[in-house]
Short mmCIF file of C-alpha atoms in Angstrom, two decimals:
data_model
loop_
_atom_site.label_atom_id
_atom_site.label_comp_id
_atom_site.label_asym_id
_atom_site.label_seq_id
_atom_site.Cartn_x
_atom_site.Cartn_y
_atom_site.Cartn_z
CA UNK A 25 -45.14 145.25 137.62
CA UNK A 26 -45.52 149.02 138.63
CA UNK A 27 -42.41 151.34 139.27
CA UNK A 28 -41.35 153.40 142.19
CA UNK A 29 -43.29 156.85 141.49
CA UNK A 30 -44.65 159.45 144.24
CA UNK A 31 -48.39 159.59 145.47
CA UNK A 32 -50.72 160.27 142.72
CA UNK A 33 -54.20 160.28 144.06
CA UNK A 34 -57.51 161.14 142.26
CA UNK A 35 -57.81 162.04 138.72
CA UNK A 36 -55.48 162.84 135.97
CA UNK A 37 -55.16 163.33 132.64
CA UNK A 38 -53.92 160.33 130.80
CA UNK A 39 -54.10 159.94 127.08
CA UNK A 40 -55.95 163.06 127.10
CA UNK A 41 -58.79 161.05 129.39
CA UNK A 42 -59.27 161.18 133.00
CA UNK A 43 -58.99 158.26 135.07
CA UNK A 44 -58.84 157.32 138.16
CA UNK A 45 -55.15 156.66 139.18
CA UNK A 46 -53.87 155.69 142.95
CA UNK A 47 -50.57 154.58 143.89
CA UNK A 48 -49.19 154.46 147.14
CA UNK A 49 -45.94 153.06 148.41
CA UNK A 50 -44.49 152.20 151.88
CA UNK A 51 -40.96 151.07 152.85
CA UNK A 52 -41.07 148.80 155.25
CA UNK A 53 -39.06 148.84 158.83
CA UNK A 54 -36.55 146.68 159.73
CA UNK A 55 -34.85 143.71 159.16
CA UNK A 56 -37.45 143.86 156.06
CA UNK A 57 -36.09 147.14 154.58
CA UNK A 58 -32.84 145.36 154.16
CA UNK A 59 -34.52 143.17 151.84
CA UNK A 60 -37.55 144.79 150.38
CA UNK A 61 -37.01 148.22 148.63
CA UNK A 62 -41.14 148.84 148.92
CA UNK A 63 -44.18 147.79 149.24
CA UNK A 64 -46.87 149.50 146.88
CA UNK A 65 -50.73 149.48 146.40
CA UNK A 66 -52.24 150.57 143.03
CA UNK A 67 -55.63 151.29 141.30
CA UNK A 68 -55.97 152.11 137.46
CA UNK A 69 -59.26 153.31 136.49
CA UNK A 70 -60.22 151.76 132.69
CA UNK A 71 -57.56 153.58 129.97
CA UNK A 72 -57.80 153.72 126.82
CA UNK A 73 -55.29 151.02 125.58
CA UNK A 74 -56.02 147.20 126.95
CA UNK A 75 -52.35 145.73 126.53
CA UNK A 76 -48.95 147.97 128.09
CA UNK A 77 -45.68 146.63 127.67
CA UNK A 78 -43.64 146.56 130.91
CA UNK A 79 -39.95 147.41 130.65
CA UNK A 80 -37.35 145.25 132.58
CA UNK A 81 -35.39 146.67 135.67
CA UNK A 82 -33.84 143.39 137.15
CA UNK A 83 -35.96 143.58 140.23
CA UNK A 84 -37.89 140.68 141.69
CA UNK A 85 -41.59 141.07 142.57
CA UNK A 86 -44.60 139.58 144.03
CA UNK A 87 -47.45 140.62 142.78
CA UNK A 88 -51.17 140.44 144.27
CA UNK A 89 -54.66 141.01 142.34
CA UNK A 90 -57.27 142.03 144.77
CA UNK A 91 -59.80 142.52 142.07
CA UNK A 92 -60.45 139.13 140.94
CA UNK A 93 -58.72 135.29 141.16
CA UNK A 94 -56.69 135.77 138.19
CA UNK A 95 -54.21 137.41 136.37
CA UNK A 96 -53.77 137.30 132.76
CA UNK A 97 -50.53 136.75 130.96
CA UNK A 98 -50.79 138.56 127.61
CA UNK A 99 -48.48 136.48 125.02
CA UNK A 100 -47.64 138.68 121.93
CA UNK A 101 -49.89 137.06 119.26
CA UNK A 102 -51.95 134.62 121.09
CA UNK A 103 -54.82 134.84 122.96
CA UNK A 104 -54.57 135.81 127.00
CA UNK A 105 -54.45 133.34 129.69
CA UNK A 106 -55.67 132.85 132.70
CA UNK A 107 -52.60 132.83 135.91
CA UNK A 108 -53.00 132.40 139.69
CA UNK A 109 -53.87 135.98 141.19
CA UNK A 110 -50.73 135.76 143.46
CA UNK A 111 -47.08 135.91 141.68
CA UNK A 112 -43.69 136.16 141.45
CA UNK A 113 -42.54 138.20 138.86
CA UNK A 114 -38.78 136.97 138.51
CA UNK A 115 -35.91 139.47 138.04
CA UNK A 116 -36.25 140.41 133.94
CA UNK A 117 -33.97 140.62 131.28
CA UNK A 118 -37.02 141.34 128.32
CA UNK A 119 -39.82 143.14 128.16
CA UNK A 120 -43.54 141.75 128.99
CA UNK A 121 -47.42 142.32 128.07
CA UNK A 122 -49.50 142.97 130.54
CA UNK A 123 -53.58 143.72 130.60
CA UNK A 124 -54.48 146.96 132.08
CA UNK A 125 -57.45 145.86 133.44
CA UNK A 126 -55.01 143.53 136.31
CA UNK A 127 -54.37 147.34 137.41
CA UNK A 128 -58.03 147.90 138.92
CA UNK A 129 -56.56 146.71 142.57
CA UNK A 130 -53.22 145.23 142.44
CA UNK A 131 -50.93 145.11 145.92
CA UNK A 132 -46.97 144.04 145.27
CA UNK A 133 -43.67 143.76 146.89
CA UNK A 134 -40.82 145.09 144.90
CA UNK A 135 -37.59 143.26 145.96
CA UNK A 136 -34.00 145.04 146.38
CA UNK A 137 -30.92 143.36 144.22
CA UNK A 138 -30.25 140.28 146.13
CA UNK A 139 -33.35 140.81 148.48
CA UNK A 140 -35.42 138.01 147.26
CA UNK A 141 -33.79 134.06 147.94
CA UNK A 142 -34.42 134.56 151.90
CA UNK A 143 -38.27 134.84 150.83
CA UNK A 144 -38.33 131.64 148.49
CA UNK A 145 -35.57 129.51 150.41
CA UNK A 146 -33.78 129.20 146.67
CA UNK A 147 -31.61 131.23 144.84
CA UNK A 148 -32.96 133.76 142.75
CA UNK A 149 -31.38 132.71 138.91
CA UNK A 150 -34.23 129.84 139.37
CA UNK A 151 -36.94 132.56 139.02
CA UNK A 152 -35.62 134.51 136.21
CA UNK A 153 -37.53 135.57 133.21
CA UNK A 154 -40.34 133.65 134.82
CA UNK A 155 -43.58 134.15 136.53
CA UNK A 156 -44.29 131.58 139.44
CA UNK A 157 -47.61 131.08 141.33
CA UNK A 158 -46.86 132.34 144.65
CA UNK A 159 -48.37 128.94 146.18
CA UNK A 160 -45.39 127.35 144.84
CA UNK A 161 -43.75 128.93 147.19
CA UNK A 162 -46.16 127.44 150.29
CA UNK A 163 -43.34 125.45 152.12
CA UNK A 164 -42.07 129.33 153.13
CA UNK A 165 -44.90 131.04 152.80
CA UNK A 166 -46.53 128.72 155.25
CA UNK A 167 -49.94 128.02 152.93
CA UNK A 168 -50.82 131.92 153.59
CA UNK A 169 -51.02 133.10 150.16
CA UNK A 170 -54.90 132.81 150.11
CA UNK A 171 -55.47 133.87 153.35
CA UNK A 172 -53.50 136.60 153.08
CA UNK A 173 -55.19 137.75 149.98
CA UNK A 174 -58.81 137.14 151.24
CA UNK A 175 -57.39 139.43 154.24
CA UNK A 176 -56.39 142.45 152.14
CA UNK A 177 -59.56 142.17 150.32
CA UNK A 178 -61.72 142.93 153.24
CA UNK A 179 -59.56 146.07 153.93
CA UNK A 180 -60.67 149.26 152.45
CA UNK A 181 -58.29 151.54 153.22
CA UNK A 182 -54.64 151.33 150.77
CA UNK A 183 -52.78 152.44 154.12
CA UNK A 184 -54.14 149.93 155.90
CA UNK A 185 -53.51 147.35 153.78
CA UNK A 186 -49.82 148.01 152.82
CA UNK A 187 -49.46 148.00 156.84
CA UNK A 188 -51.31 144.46 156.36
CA UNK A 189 -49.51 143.24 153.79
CA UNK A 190 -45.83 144.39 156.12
CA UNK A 191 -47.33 142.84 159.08
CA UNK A 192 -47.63 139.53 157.26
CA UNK A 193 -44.24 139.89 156.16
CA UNK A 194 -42.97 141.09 159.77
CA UNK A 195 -44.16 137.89 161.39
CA UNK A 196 -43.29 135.04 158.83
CA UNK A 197 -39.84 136.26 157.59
CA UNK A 198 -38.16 138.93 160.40
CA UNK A 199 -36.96 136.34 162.23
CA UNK A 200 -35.15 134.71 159.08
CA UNK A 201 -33.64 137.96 158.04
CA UNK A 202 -32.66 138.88 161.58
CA UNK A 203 -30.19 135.62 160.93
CA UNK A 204 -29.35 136.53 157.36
CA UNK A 205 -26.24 136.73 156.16
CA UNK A 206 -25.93 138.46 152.59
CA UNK A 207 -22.56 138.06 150.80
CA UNK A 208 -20.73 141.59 151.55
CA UNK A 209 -19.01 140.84 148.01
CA UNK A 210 -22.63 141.26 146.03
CA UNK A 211 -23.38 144.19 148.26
CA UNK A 212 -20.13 145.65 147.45
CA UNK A 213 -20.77 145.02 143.64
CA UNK A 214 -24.22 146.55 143.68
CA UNK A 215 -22.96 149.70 145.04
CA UNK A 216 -19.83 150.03 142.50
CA UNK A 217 -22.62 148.91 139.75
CA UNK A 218 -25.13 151.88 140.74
CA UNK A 219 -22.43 153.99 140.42
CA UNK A 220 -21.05 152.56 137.03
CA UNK A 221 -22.90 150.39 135.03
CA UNK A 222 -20.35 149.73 132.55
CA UNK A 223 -19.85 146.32 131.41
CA UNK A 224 -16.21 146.76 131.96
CA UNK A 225 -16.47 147.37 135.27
CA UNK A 226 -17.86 143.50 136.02
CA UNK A 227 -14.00 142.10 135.56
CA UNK A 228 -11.88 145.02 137.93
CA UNK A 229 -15.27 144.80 140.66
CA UNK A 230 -14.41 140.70 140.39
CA UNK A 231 -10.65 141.49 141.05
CA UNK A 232 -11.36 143.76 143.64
CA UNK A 233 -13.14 141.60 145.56
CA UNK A 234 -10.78 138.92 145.38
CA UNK A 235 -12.89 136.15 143.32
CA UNK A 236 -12.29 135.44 139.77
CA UNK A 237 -14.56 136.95 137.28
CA UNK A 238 -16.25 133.09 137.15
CA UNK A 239 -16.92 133.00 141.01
CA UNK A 240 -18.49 136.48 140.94
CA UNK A 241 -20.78 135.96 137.62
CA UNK A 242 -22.35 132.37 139.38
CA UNK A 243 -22.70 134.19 143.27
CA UNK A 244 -24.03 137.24 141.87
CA UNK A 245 -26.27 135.67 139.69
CA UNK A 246 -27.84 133.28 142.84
CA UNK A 247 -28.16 136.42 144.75
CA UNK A 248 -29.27 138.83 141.87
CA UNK A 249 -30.87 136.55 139.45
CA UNK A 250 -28.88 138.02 136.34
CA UNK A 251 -25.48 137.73 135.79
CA UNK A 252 -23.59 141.00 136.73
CA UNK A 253 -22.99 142.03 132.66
CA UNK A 254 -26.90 141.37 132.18
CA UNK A 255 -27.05 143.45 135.64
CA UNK A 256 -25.40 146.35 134.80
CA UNK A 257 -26.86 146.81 131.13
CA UNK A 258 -30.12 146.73 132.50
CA UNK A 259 -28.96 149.55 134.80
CA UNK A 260 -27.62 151.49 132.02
CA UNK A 261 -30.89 151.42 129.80
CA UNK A 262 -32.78 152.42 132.94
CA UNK A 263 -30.64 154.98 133.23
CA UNK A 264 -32.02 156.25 129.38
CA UNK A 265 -35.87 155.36 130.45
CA UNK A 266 -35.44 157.94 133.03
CA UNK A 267 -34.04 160.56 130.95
CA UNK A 268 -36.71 159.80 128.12
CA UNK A 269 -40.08 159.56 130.46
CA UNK A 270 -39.05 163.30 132.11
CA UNK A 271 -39.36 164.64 128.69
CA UNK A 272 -36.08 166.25 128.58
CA UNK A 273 -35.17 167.52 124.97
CA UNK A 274 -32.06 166.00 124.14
CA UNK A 275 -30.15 164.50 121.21
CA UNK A 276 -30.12 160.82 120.84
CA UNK A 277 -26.05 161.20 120.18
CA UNK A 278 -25.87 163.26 123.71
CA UNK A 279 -28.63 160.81 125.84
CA UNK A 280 -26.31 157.58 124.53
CA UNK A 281 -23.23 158.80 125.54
CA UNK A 282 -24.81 160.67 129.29
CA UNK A 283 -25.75 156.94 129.54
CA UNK A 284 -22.73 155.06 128.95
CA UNK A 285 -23.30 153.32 125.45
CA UNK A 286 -20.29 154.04 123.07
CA UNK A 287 -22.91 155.75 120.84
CA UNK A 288 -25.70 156.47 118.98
CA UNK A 289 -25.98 152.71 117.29
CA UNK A 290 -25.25 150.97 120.33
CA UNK A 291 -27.82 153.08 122.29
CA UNK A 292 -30.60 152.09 119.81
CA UNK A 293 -29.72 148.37 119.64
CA UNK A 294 -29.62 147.66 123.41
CA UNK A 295 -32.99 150.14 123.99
CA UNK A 296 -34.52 147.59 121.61
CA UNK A 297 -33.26 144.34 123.07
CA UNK A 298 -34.93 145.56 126.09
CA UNK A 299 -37.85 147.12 125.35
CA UNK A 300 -38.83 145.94 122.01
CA UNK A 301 -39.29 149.26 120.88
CA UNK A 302 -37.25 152.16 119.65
CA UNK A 303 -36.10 155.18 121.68
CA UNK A 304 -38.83 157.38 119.60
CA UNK A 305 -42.11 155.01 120.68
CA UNK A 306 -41.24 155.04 124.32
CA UNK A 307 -41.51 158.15 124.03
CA UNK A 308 -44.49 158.94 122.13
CA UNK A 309 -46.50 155.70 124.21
CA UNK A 310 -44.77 156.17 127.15
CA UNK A 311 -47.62 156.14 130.08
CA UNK A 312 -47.51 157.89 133.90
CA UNK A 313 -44.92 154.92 135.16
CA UNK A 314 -41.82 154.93 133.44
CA UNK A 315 -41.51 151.62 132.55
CA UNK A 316 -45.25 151.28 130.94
CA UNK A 317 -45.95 151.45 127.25
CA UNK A 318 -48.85 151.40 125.99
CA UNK A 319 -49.02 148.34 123.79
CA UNK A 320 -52.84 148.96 122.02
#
């Protein structure tokens, strides 16, 4: 729900308010970090937008509200409704709506690219696109989700409950990932991927590793959630977030092609079948966390 971004304690300006803004992340120690890129802990004073639209990175996440027993899932056009306050926020290929006020004390997990089957004893394509009460998941999560919550809750301190909240995860799930073994194929991929997200790098990476391009799209996808075209897209329009939210004057013609699109056109169509905005909103909504919008 929230990216990776440093520290930022106190208050800052935001829309030309201040507001109270925390984030904090940890990385976890091992076996975890092999699985789990962080662990983070925010708290979002009130803002003056109530809706920001969250941009897809292909990451799985869970997603705790310490606030209150609910979350709210913010449908475009129809009135919000009530979710459990624990979550799995599958790997994304769209945008979503979320209500800034879930941001007053929110705890999460932000899985690495193939990181997340080990913790739901399934494959990860089955959570896609899709947010999952985390109690659905009690048959690995040994009936903990409540406890756990009702456990961070009575901590005060955001160290102390990211050390919690790895703890937890330490004593239900090291043992499990000490015994793990992750296909060295989709690691392989992911690496050639971060380097070049181009779509036309999905069939040589399949013939490198010695599977056809079939065998590759249905493992990958398992591990991954996304299929490795749907993968590396989503890399590539990251790639343009990043550029855009740093404020960096550039030309639209220059940013497509840094990126990898073939140009201008094909920069602006795939920004909006992500985000659901143009290049020129992002920019002009775009909030302290790169992927937030605000939405009004």
């Amino acid at each position: 729900m929230l990216p990776a971004v440093p520290y930022l304690p106190g208050c800052v300006l935001y829309k030309k308010l201040e507001v109270v803004l925390f984030y904090l992340e940890r990385i976890p120690a091992a076996p975890l970090n092999q699985s789990i890129r962080a662990l983070w802990y925010a708290q979002a004073g009130s803002v003056d937008h109530r809706r920001e639209r969250i941009l897809p990175t292909g990451c799985t996440q869970v997603i705790l509200n310490l606030a209150r027993n609910f979350l709210l899932d913010c449908p475009e056009g129809r009135p919000d409704l009530h979710m459990p306050p624990a979550l799995v926020i599958g790997a994304r290929s769209v945008y979503e709506i979320v209500d800034t006020s879930d941001m007053a004390d929110l705890i999460g997990i932000v899985f690495s690219p193939g990181g997340f089957p080990p913790f739901a004893s399934d494959a990860a394509h089955h959570f896609s696109n899709r947010t999952v009460a985390l109690n659905e998941l009690d048959s690995i999560w040994a009936g903990d989700t409540q406890p756990l919550r009702d456990r961070l809750r009575e901590i005060h301190s955001p160290q102390a409950r990211l050390q919690c909240l790895e703890q937890f995860l330490a004593a239900r799930f090291a043992s499990r990932l000490e015994r793990l073994q992750r296909p060295p194929q989709i690691q392989f991929a992911l690496r050639c991927f971060a380097h070049n997200p181009n779509i036309a790098s999905v069939s040589s990476t399949a013939r490198e590793i010695g599977w056809s391009e079939r065998r590759f799209s249905q493992v990958f996808r398992e591990e991954v959630g996304l299929t490795p075209k749907v993968w590396c897209r989503i890399q590539r329009f990251q790639r343009a977030v990043r550029q855009l939210h740093s404020g960096t004057d550039v030309r639209w013609a220059e940013l497509a092609l840094e990126c990898g699109y073939y140009d201008q056109s094909h920069f602006a169509n795939e920004f909006r079948a992500f985000s659901g905005v143009d290049a020129t909103t992002y920019s002009t909504n775009r909030t302290r966390w790169v992927n937030h919008i605000a939405a009004g």
